[in-house]
Coordinates of C-alpha atoms in Angstrom, one line a residue:
M1 CA -0.2 -0.2 0.1
S2 CA 1.6 3.6 -1.1
K3 CA 2.4 5.7 1.9
S4 CA -0.6 8.2 0.2
S5 CA -2.9 4.8 0.2
Q6 CA -2.5 4.6 4.2
N7 CA -3.0 8.3 4.7
N8 CA -6.0 8.6 3.0
N9 CA -7.5 6.2 5.0
S10 CA -5.6 7.3 7.9
A11 CA -8.0 10.7 7.7
Q12 CA -10.9 8.7 6.8
N13 CA -11.0 6.7 10.1
E14 CA -10.2 9.9 12.4
G15 CA -13.5 11.4 10.2
S16 CA -15.6 8.9 10.7
I17 CA -13.8 8.9 14.8
K18 CA -14.3 12.9 14.8
G19 CA -18.3 12.5 13.5
I20 CA -18.7 9.6 16.3
L21 CA -18.1 12.2 18.5
E22 CA -19.6 15.0 16.8
W23 CA -22.8 13.7 16.8
L24 CA -22.7 11.9 20.3
A25 CA -21.9 15.2 21.3
L26 CA -25.1 17.0 20.0
A27 CA -27.1 13.9 21.0
H28 CA -26.7 14.3 24.6
G29 CA -29.2 14.2 27.0
R30 CA -31.8 13.2 24.6
S31 CA -34.2 9.9 24.7
S32 CA -36.2 10.1 21.5
A33 CA -36.8 7.5 19.7
E34 CA -36.2 9.6 16.6
D35 CA -32.2 8.7 17.1
T36 CA -32.9 5.1 16.4
E37 CA -31.8 5.1 12.8
E38 CA -29.1 7.6 12.8
L39 CA -28.1 6.4 16.3
L40 CA -27.6 2.8 14.2
R41 CA -26.0 4.9 11.4
Q42 CA -23.4 5.5 13.3
V43 CA -22.5 1.8 14.7
L44 CA -21.9 1.5 11.6
Y45 CA -19.6 3.8 10.6
L46 CA -17.8 2.4 13.3
R47 CA -18.0 -1.0 12.5
E48 CA -16.4 -0.3 8.6
A49 CA -13.3 2.1 10.2
A50 CA -10.6 0.6 11.4
V51 CA -9.6 1.6 14.2
S52 CA -7.8 -0.5 17.9
T53 CA -10.4 -3.3 19.7
S54 CA -9.8 -1.1 22.2
Q55 CA -10.4 2.3 21.1
R56 CA -13.6 0.4 19.3
V57 CA -15.0 -1.2 23.2
K58 CA -14.8 2.6 23.9
L59 CA -16.8 4.4 20.9
L60 CA -18.9 1.4 20.6
D61 CA -19.4 1.8 24.7
L62 CA -20.4 5.6 24.4
L63 CA -22.8 4.3 21.2
Y64 CA -24.4 1.7 23.7
A65 CA -25.0 4.2 26.6
H66 CA -26.9 6.5 24.4
A67 CA -29.2 3.5 23.1
E68 CA -29.7 2.5 26.5
E69 CA -31.3 5.6 26.4
I70 CA -33.4 5.1 23.8
V71 CA -34.7 2.0 25.1
R72 CA -35.7 3.5 28.2
S73 CA -37.7 5.8 27.4
E74 CA -39.7 3.9 24.7
L75 CA -40.4 0.7 26.3
P76 CA -43.4 2.6 28.6
R77 CA -44.5 3.6 24.8
L78 CA -45.0 -0.4 23.9
N79 CA -47.2 -0.3 27.0
E80 CA -51.0 -2.2 26.5
L81 CA -50.7 -1.8 22.3
S82 CA -53.7 -3.0 20.1
L83 CA -53.1 -5.9 18.7
P84 CA -52.1 -6.2 15.8
I85 CA -50.0 -3.1 16.1
S86 CA -49.9 -0.4 13.2
R87 CA -47.4 -0.4 10.7
K88 CA -46.2 3.2 12.4
T89 CA -45.7 1.8 16.1
R90 CA -43.3 -1.7 13.9
Q91 CA -41.4 0.5 11.5
R92 CA -40.5 2.0 14.2
V93 CA -40.2 -1.0 16.3
R94 CA -38.2 -2.6 13.4
L95 CA -35.5 -0.1 13.7
L96 CA -34.9 -0.6 17.4
L97 CA -34.3 -4.6 17.4
E98 CA -31.9 -4.0 14.0
L99 CA -29.8 -1.5 16.2
L100 CA -29.8 -3.8 19.0
E101 CA -29.5 -6.5 17.1
T102 CA -25.9 -4.7 15.7
L103 CA -24.6 -3.8 18.6
T104 CA -25.4 -7.7 19.7
Q105 CA -22.6 -8.7 17.0
D106 CA -20.0 -5.7 17.1
Y107 CA -19.8 -6.4 20.7
F108 CA -19.2 -10.0 19.9
N109 CA -17.0 -9.2 17.2
T110 CA -14.9 -7.0 19.8
L111 CA -13.7 -10.5 21.7
A112 CA -12.2 -12.3 18.7
V113 CA -9.4 -10.5 20.5
L114 CA -9.5 -13.1 23.1
Y115 CA -8.4 -15.6 20.6
D116 CA -6.0 -13.8 18.7
P117 CA -2.4 -15.3 20.3
D118 CA -0.6 -11.6 19.5
T119 CA -2.7 -9.3 21.3
Q120 CA -3.5 -8.8 25.0
A121 CA -7.1 -7.6 26.1
A122 CA -7.8 -5.4 28.6
G123 CA -8.3 -7.2 32.1
S124 CA -12.2 -6.4 31.7
T125 CA -13.0 -6.1 27.9
P126 CA -14.0 -8.8 27.7
Q127 CA -16.7 -9.5 30.5
I128 CA -17.8 -6.0 30.0
S129 CA -18.4 -7.3 26.1
L130 CA -20.4 -10.2 26.8
R131 CA -22.8 -8.8 30.2
R132 CA -23.7 -5.5 27.2
A133 CA -24.1 -8.0 24.4
M134 CA -26.5 -10.6 26.7
L135 CA -28.8 -7.2 27.5
S136 CA -29.1 -6.1 24.0
I137 CA -30.8 -9.4 24.1
A138 CA -32.8 -8.9 26.3
W139 CA -33.8 -6.2 25.0
Q140 CA -34.2 -7.5 22.2
I141 CA -36.5 -10.0 23.9
H142 CA -38.6 -8.1 26.0
I143 CA -39.6 -5.9 23.1
H144 CA -40.6 -8.9 21.3
H145 CA -42.5 -9.9 24.6
L146 CA -44.1 -6.7 24.2
I147 CA -45.2 -6.9 21.2
A148 CA -46.3 -10.2 21.4
S149 CA -44.3 -11.3 18.3
P150 CA -41.8 -13.9 18.5
P151 CA -37.9 -13.9 18.7
R152 CA -35.5 -13.5 15.3
P153 CA -34.1 -17.2 14.4
G154 CA -31.0 -17.2 16.1
L155 CA -31.6 -15.0 19.0
W156 CA -31.4 -17.4 21.5
Q157 CA -28.6 -18.9 20.3
Q158 CA -26.2 -15.9 20.8
L159 CA -27.9 -15.6 24.6
H160 CA -26.3 -19.7 24.8
S161 CA -23.1 -18.0 23.2
A162 CA -23.1 -15.5 25.3
F163 CA -23.1 -17.6 28.4
R164 CA -21.1 -20.7 27.2
T165 CA -18.1 -17.8 25.6
A166 CA -18.3 -16.7 29.8
R167 CA -18.3 -19.8 31.3
R168 CA -15.6 -20.3 28.8
L169 CA -13.4 -18.2 30.8
G170 CA -14.7 -18.0 33.6
L171 CA -16.2 -14.5 34.3
E172 CA -20.2 -16.1 35.1
S173 CA -20.9 -15.9 38.2
A174 CA -17.8 -12.4 38.9
E175 CA -20.0 -9.4 39.9
G176 CA -20.8 -6.8 37.5
P177 CA -19.8 -2.9 37.4
H178 CA -21.5 -1.8 40.8
Q179 CA -22.6 -4.0 42.2
S180 CA -24.9 -4.7 39.3
A181 CA -26.0 -8.7 38.4
S182 CA -23.3 -11.5 36.8
I183 CA -23.5 -12.8 34.0
E184 CA -25.1 -16.0 35.2
R185 CA -27.9 -13.8 36.9
L186 CA -28.8 -11.8 34.1
Y187 CA -28.7 -15.2 32.1
G188 CA -30.9 -16.7 34.7
N189 CA -33.5 -14.2 34.6
I190 CA -34.0 -13.8 30.7
L191 CA -34.9 -17.5 31.5
L192 CA -37.3 -17.5 33.7
T193 CA -39.5 -14.9 31.6
A194 CA -39.1 -16.3 29.0
I195 CA -40.1 -19.8 30.7
A196 CA -43.4 -17.7 32.3
Q197 CA -45.1 -18.0 29.3
P198 CA -44.7 -13.8 28.4
A199 CA -47.4 -14.5 25.2
S200 CA -49.8 -15.4 28.0
F201 CA -48.9 -12.3 30.2
S202 CA -50.9 -8.6 29.5
S203 CA -47.6 -5.6 28.8
D204 CA -48.4 -4.2 32.4
E205 CA -47.8 -8.2 34.0
L206 CA -45.1 -8.8 31.5
E207 CA -42.9 -5.9 33.3
F208 CA -44.4 -6.6 36.8
I209 CA -42.4 -10.2 35.5
N210 CA -39.6 -9.1 35.4
T211 CA -39.6 -6.0 38.0
L212 CA -40.1 -9.5 40.1
V213 CA -37.7 -11.5 38.8
E214 CA -34.9 -8.7 38.8
G215 CA -35.5 -8.4 42.0
S216 CA -35.2 -11.8 43.1
P217 CA -34.2 -13.1 46.0
C218 CA -33.8 -16.7 44.0
Q219 CA -30.8 -17.4 41.0
L220 CA -31.3 -20.2 39.7
A221 CA -27.8 -22.8 39.1
F222 CA -26.9 -24.7 36.2
S223 CA -25.3 -28.0 36.0
P224 CA -25.5 -30.8 33.8
T225 CA -26.9 -33.4 36.1
P226 CA -30.9 -32.4 37.0
A227 CA -31.1 -31.5 40.4
G228 CA -34.6 -30.6 42.9
P229 CA -37.9 -31.5 42.6
V230 CA -38.7 -33.6 38.6
A231 CA -41.6 -31.2 38.3
S232 CA -39.7 -27.8 38.5
T233 CA -37.0 -29.2 36.2
F234 CA -35.9 -26.9 33.6
W235 CA -33.3 -28.0 31.4
I236 CA -31.6 -26.0 27.8
D237 CA -30.0 -26.7 25.2
L238 CA -26.7 -24.4 24.5
D239 CA -26.7 -25.7 20.9
R240 CA -30.4 -25.3 20.2
D241 CA -32.3 -21.7 19.4
F242 CA -35.1 -22.9 22.4
P243 CA -35.4 -20.9 26.0
A244 CA -35.2 -23.5 28.2
H245 CA -38.1 -27.3 28.4
A246 CA -39.8 -28.1 31.2
Q247 CA -38.7 -32.3 32.6
V248 CA -42.0 -33.3 33.4
R249 CA -43.1 -32.3 29.3
R250 CA -40.1 -33.1 27.4
S251 CA -37.0 -35.2 28.6
P252 CA -34.2 -34.0 26.9
G253 CA -32.7 -36.4 23.7
D254 CA -29.9 -38.6 23.9
D255 CA -27.5 -37.1 21.8
I256 CA -28.0 -33.4 23.8
Q257 CA -25.6 -32.6 26.4
P258 CA -28.0 -29.9 28.6
L259 CA -27.6 -28.5 30.9
Y260 CA -30.0 -28.1 33.6
F261 CA -32.0 -25.8 36.8
S262 CA -34.6 -26.1 39.1
C263 CA -37.0 -23.2 40.0
A264 CA -38.8 -24.8 43.2
G265 CA -36.6 -22.0 45.2
I266 CA -37.7 -18.7 43.1
A267 CA -41.3 -20.4 42.9
A268 CA -41.7 -21.1 46.8
H269 CA -40.4 -17.2 47.1
V270 CA -43.5 -15.9 45.0
A271 CA -46.2 -18.3 46.8
G272 CA -44.2 -16.7 49.7
L273 CA -45.1 -13.2 48.7
R274 CA -48.6 -13.8 47.5
Q275 CA -49.6 -14.7 51.1
A276 CA -48.1 -12.5 52.7
L277 CA -49.8 -10.3 50.7
G278 CA -53.4 -12.2 51.5
S279 CA -52.5 -11.5 55.1
G280 CA -52.1 -7.9 55.1
S281 CA -48.2 -6.9 53.4
T282 CA -48.2 -3.8 51.6
P283 CA -46.2 -3.7 48.4
E284 CA -43.2 -2.0 49.3
S285 CA -42.8 -4.0 52.9
L286 CA -41.9 -6.6 50.5
G287 CA -39.8 -4.7 47.3
L288 CA -42.2 -5.0 45.5
P289 CA -44.1 -2.4 42.9
E290 CA -47.7 -1.2 44.4
F291 CA -48.7 -3.1 41.5
A292 CA -47.9 -6.3 42.7
G293 CA -51.3 -5.1 45.2
S294 CA -53.9 -5.2 42.9
R295 CA -56.0 -7.7 41.3
A296 CA -53.9 -8.8 39.2
G297 CA -51.0 -8.9 40.4
I298 CA -52.1 -11.8 42.3
G299 CA -53.0 -13.4 39.8
V300 CA -49.9 -13.1 38.6
L301 CA -47.6 -14.8 41.4
R302 CA -51.1 -17.1 42.0
R303 CA -49.6 -18.3 38.0
L304 CA -46.3 -18.3 37.8
E305 CA -46.1 -20.1 41.0
K306 CA -47.6 -22.9 39.0
L307 CA -44.9 -22.1 35.9
W308 CA -42.5 -22.5 37.7
G309 CA -43.4 -25.3 40.0
Q310 CA -45.3 -27.1 38.5
P311 CA -45.4 -26.4 34.7
A312 CA -48.3 -28.7 33.4
K313 CA -48.0 -31.7 30.5
R314 CA -50.8 -31.1 27.5
K315 CA -53.7 -33.0 28.1
F316 CA -55.2 -32.6 25.1
S317 CA -54.0 -33.4 21.8
R318 CA -54.8 -30.7 18.9
R319 CA -56.9 -31.6 15.7
R320 CA -56.0 -29.3 12.4
Q321 CA -58.8 -27.5 11.7
S322 CA -60.3 -25.5 9.2
Y323 CA -63.3 -23.0 9.6
R324 CA -64.9 -19.9 10.1
A325 CA -65.9 -18.2 13.1
R326 CA -67.7 -14.7 14.6
L327 CA -65.7 -13.5 18.5
C328 CA -67.2 -11.8 20.7
A329 CA -64.3 -9.4 22.7
G330 CA -64.6 -8.4 26.2
L331 CA -67.4 -10.0 29.3
G332 CA -69.1 -6.4 28.7
T333 CA -70.1 -7.3 25.2
L334 CA -70.2 -10.5 25.4
C335 CA -73.4 -10.1 28.2
H336 CA -74.5 -7.7 25.9
L337 CA -74.9 -10.0 22.2
L338 CA -76.4 -12.9 25.1
R339 CA -78.9 -10.5 25.9
H340 CA -79.7 -9.4 22.8
P341 CA -79.0 -11.4 20.5
D342 CA -80.4 -10.0 17.5
E343 CA -79.4 -6.4 17.8
A344 CA -75.5 -5.7 16.3
T345 CA -72.5 -6.2 18.6
D346 CA -68.9 -5.4 17.5
L347 CA -67.8 -9.3 16.7
S348 CA -64.5 -9.8 14.3
E349 CA -64.2 -12.8 12.4
W350 CA -61.5 -15.6 12.9
M351 CA -60.1 -19.2 11.4
V352 CA -60.1 -21.9 13.6
T353 CA -56.9 -23.5 12.8
N354 CA -56.9 -26.3 14.8
E355 CA -58.4 -27.6 18.3
S356 CA -58.4 -29.8 21.4
P357 CA -61.7 -30.7 24.3
D358 CA -60.2 -27.3 26.3
G359 CA -59.1 -25.0 23.8
F360 CA -59.0 -23.2 19.8
A361 CA -56.4 -20.9 18.3
L362 CA -57.9 -18.8 15.8
M363 CA -56.5 -16.9 13.0
H364 CA -57.7 -13.3 12.5
M365 CA -60.1 -13.0 8.8
A366 CA -61.7 -9.4 9.3
G367 CA -62.9 -7.4 11.9
N368 CA -61.7 -5.2 15.3
T369 CA -59.7 -5.9 17.4
T370 CA -58.2 -3.0 19.6
Q371 CA -61.0 -4.8 22.3
L372 CA -58.9 -7.8 22.5
R373 CA -56.1 -8.7 25.5
V374 CA -54.5 -11.2 27.2
G375 CA -56.5 -12.9 30.3
D376 CA -59.9 -11.6 29.2
I377 CA -63.5 -13.2 28.5
V378 CA -64.3 -13.8 25.1
A379 CA -66.7 -16.2 22.7
I380 CA -67.0 -17.8 20.0
Q381 CA -69.3 -19.2 17.3
P382 CA -68.8 -21.4 14.3
Q383 CA -69.7 -20.7 11.5
D384 CA -71.3 -22.0 7.5
E385 CA -71.7 -26.1 8.1
H386 CA -70.8 -25.5 11.9
I387 CA -73.5 -23.3 12.7
A388 CA -76.6 -25.5 12.1
R389 CA -74.7 -28.8 14.5
D390 CA -74.0 -26.1 17.7
A391 CA -75.2 -22.6 18.0
H392 CA -74.2 -21.3 21.4
W393 CA -71.5 -19.0 22.0
H394 CA -68.6 -21.2 23.5
V395 CA -67.0 -18.9 26.4
C396 CA -63.4 -19.1 26.3
I397 CA -60.1 -17.2 28.1
V398 CA -57.8 -15.5 25.8
R399 CA -54.9 -17.4 26.8
W400 CA -52.0 -15.5 24.6
A401 CA -51.5 -13.7 21.1
I402 CA -49.0 -14.4 18.7
S403 CA -48.9 -11.5 16.2
E404 CA -46.1 -10.9 13.9
N405 CA -47.0 -8.4 10.3
P406 CA -48.7 -6.1 10.6
E407 CA -52.2 -8.4 9.8
H408 CA -51.6 -10.9 11.0
I409 CA -53.2 -11.8 15.2
E410 CA -53.5 -15.0 16.1
V411 CA -54.7 -15.9 19.7
G412 CA -55.0 -19.5 21.5
L413 CA -58.5 -19.8 23.2
Q414 CA -59.2 -22.1 27.2
L415 CA -62.2 -23.4 27.1
L416 CA -64.6 -22.6 29.9
A417 CA -67.8 -23.6 28.6
S418 CA -69.7 -24.8 25.9
R419 CA -72.4 -22.2 27.1
A420 CA -72.7 -18.7 29.4
V421 CA -76.1 -17.4 31.2
V422 CA -76.5 -14.0 32.3
A423 CA -77.0 -13.0 36.0
Q424 CA -76.0 -9.6 37.5
V425 CA -74.6 -9.0 41.2
A426 CA -76.6 -7.9 44.0
Q427 CA -75.0 -7.4 46.7
P428 CA -77.4 -6.7 50.1
Y429 CA -74.6 -5.3 52.8
N430 CA -73.3 -2.8 49.8
L431 CA -76.3 -1.0 49.0
G432 CA -74.7 1.7 47.2
A433 CA -72.5 -0.6 45.1
G434 CA -75.3 -1.0 41.8
K435 CA -75.5 -4.4 39.9
V436 CA -73.0 -5.4 38.3
A437 CA -72.9 -8.0 34.7
A438 CA -71.7 -11.3 35.1
L439 CA -71.6 -14.6 33.4
I440 CA -72.3 -17.5 35.1
L441 CA -70.8 -20.9 33.4
P442 CA -71.8 -24.3 34.2
E443 CA -70.4 -27.6 36.1
T444 CA -67.9 -28.9 33.2
P445 CA -67.4 -32.6 34.9
P446 CA -64.5 -33.7 34.8
L447 CA -62.5 -30.0 34.9
R448 CA -65.1 -28.2 36.9
S449 CA -67.4 -29.9 39.1
S450 CA -69.4 -26.9 40.4
Q451 CA -70.5 -23.7 38.6
S452 CA -68.7 -20.4 38.4
L453 CA -69.4 -17.1 38.3
V454 CA -67.2 -14.5 35.3
V455 CA -67.0 -11.2 36.7
P456 CA -65.0 -7.8 36.9
P457 CA -61.4 -7.7 39.0
G458 CA -61.9 -6.2 42.5
L459 CA -66.1 -7.3 42.8
L460 CA -66.3 -10.2 45.3
G461 CA -63.4 -12.0 47.4
E462 CA -62.8 -15.4 48.5
N463 CA -65.4 -16.1 50.3
S464 CA -68.1 -13.1 49.7
R465 CA -71.4 -14.3 51.2
R466 CA -75.2 -13.2 50.7
I467 CA -74.2 -12.8 46.8
V468 CA -77.7 -12.4 44.8
L469 CA -78.0 -12.9 41.8
L470 CA -80.6 -12.1 39.3
V471 CA -80.6 -15.0 36.2
E472 CA -81.9 -13.7 33.2
Q473 CA -83.1 -16.9 31.3
D474 CA -86.4 -16.7 30.1
N475 CA -87.7 -16.0 33.4
L476 CA -86.1 -13.9 35.9
A477 CA -85.0 -15.5 38.8
I478 CA -83.3 -14.5 42.2
R479 CA -80.8 -17.2 43.2
E480 CA -78.7 -16.7 46.9
V481 CA -74.8 -17.9 46.3
R482 CA -71.2 -17.2 48.0
T483 CA -68.4 -18.0 46.0
T484 CA -65.3 -20.7 47.6
G485 CA -62.9 -20.5 46.0
I486 CA -60.8 -18.4 43.1
D487 CA -60.2 -20.1 40.1
E488 CA -59.0 -17.1 37.5
Q489 CA -57.7 -14.1 38.5
T490 CA -55.9 -11.6 35.6
S491 CA -56.2 -7.6 35.5
S492 CA -59.6 -8.0 32.9
V493 CA -62.3 -10.5 34.4
E494 CA -62.2 -12.7 38.0
I495 CA -63.9 -15.8 37.8
F496 CA -64.8 -18.2 41.2
S497 CA -67.0 -21.3 41.9
M498 CA -69.7 -20.6 43.5
R499 CA -72.3 -22.6 45.1
P500 CA -76.1 -21.9 46.7
D501 CA -75.3 -20.1 50.3
E502 CA -77.6 -22.4 52.8
E503 CA -77.3 -19.7 55.3

């Protein structure tokens, strides 16, 4: 290479570095998502610059710090999005995910110096680079959860690769900067949120789960052999693009060298928190956000106990289907529909893609979906040739939702009952409460041996007595009942088992 060519390259590199520093100076203090595209451009400029590894890491750290500010300001905007999310929002999210993906890859690239025998890296550089690569991956996974979109292919393999590299270098247990979590703790936290079935929670509930996991005193321990109860044992394959499997659902094959971990400790911790809140402790005294004390927060804790401590096996096999169905979303809308079936109601059309005795998977075809929420009550009615055979509205609860693009949304429904009766709830001892619309679900042996009552959150307790139901079926009937337990508790509805109040 000629001397003039070297000078030109040197000047070009200096110009790129100067441009990056100037842009960072101008962008200092800003955290708007509108900076995402320009920040991504600066990261790509740095990728092309021929600079030393130490200088590259310093500049990459500065760009990462600005990306962190943008992510933290953008995450609250992704809460309570209706599905499928708009094209404009998806474009904004796509740029943010591309920025985080590029930062992840560039931090991995800085680790190549570890394999160069002629170069000695600074002692803390590998640990910091691995931490920031893992945090960038964690943000990507979290954003995918908030927009109900599956993580991109290869994302979990990248996370496993970072953890494997940390274990090979003996860095996984080292405390992070400013007494922050170790790489092993970060890795365990990401796995815990993933096996909690994030598609089955609302965005507010996901934020609570993240806060709960990060603040938990429990840390996962990884071992090549199972340790702890089988019911709460999970395993991962560091070579596969998948988070983790519950051992009760699937055992590793002979060609796999898995790492096992037990969730018994954190399941017991969550159970203790729920019991403490039920005994009158405040969320603040337990180091929890205020959401933990709400009905929805208690419901999340109850579900996490089972998801981490006793994940359930699939009871029934699925059968592929392809027929259309109408869907009615929301307790209030459904009550109105059952009361006045001939009146116009805001319904949407779906294609049933598979079904089993306890639920359905549906793909959206037409109609409004803005009122659809994970954890809410819906009802579906088959159309076409199926409607003659079974014209009832099947009452379900939305268990999960996935949206891969602005024109696409799929949901999973758990069947609660093949029909329902509308009622009004009156509480004689609380005259100011007024009457509230509710649904009575019949017994469905062997899944449910007693009738259930579906009501808005916060109306009743687990052992409420002297509840008067005005049942609107043929003639008006009056029933006095009591609740005997809670079967379901979400941010949208609560479902109680009930029986006649003989007193």
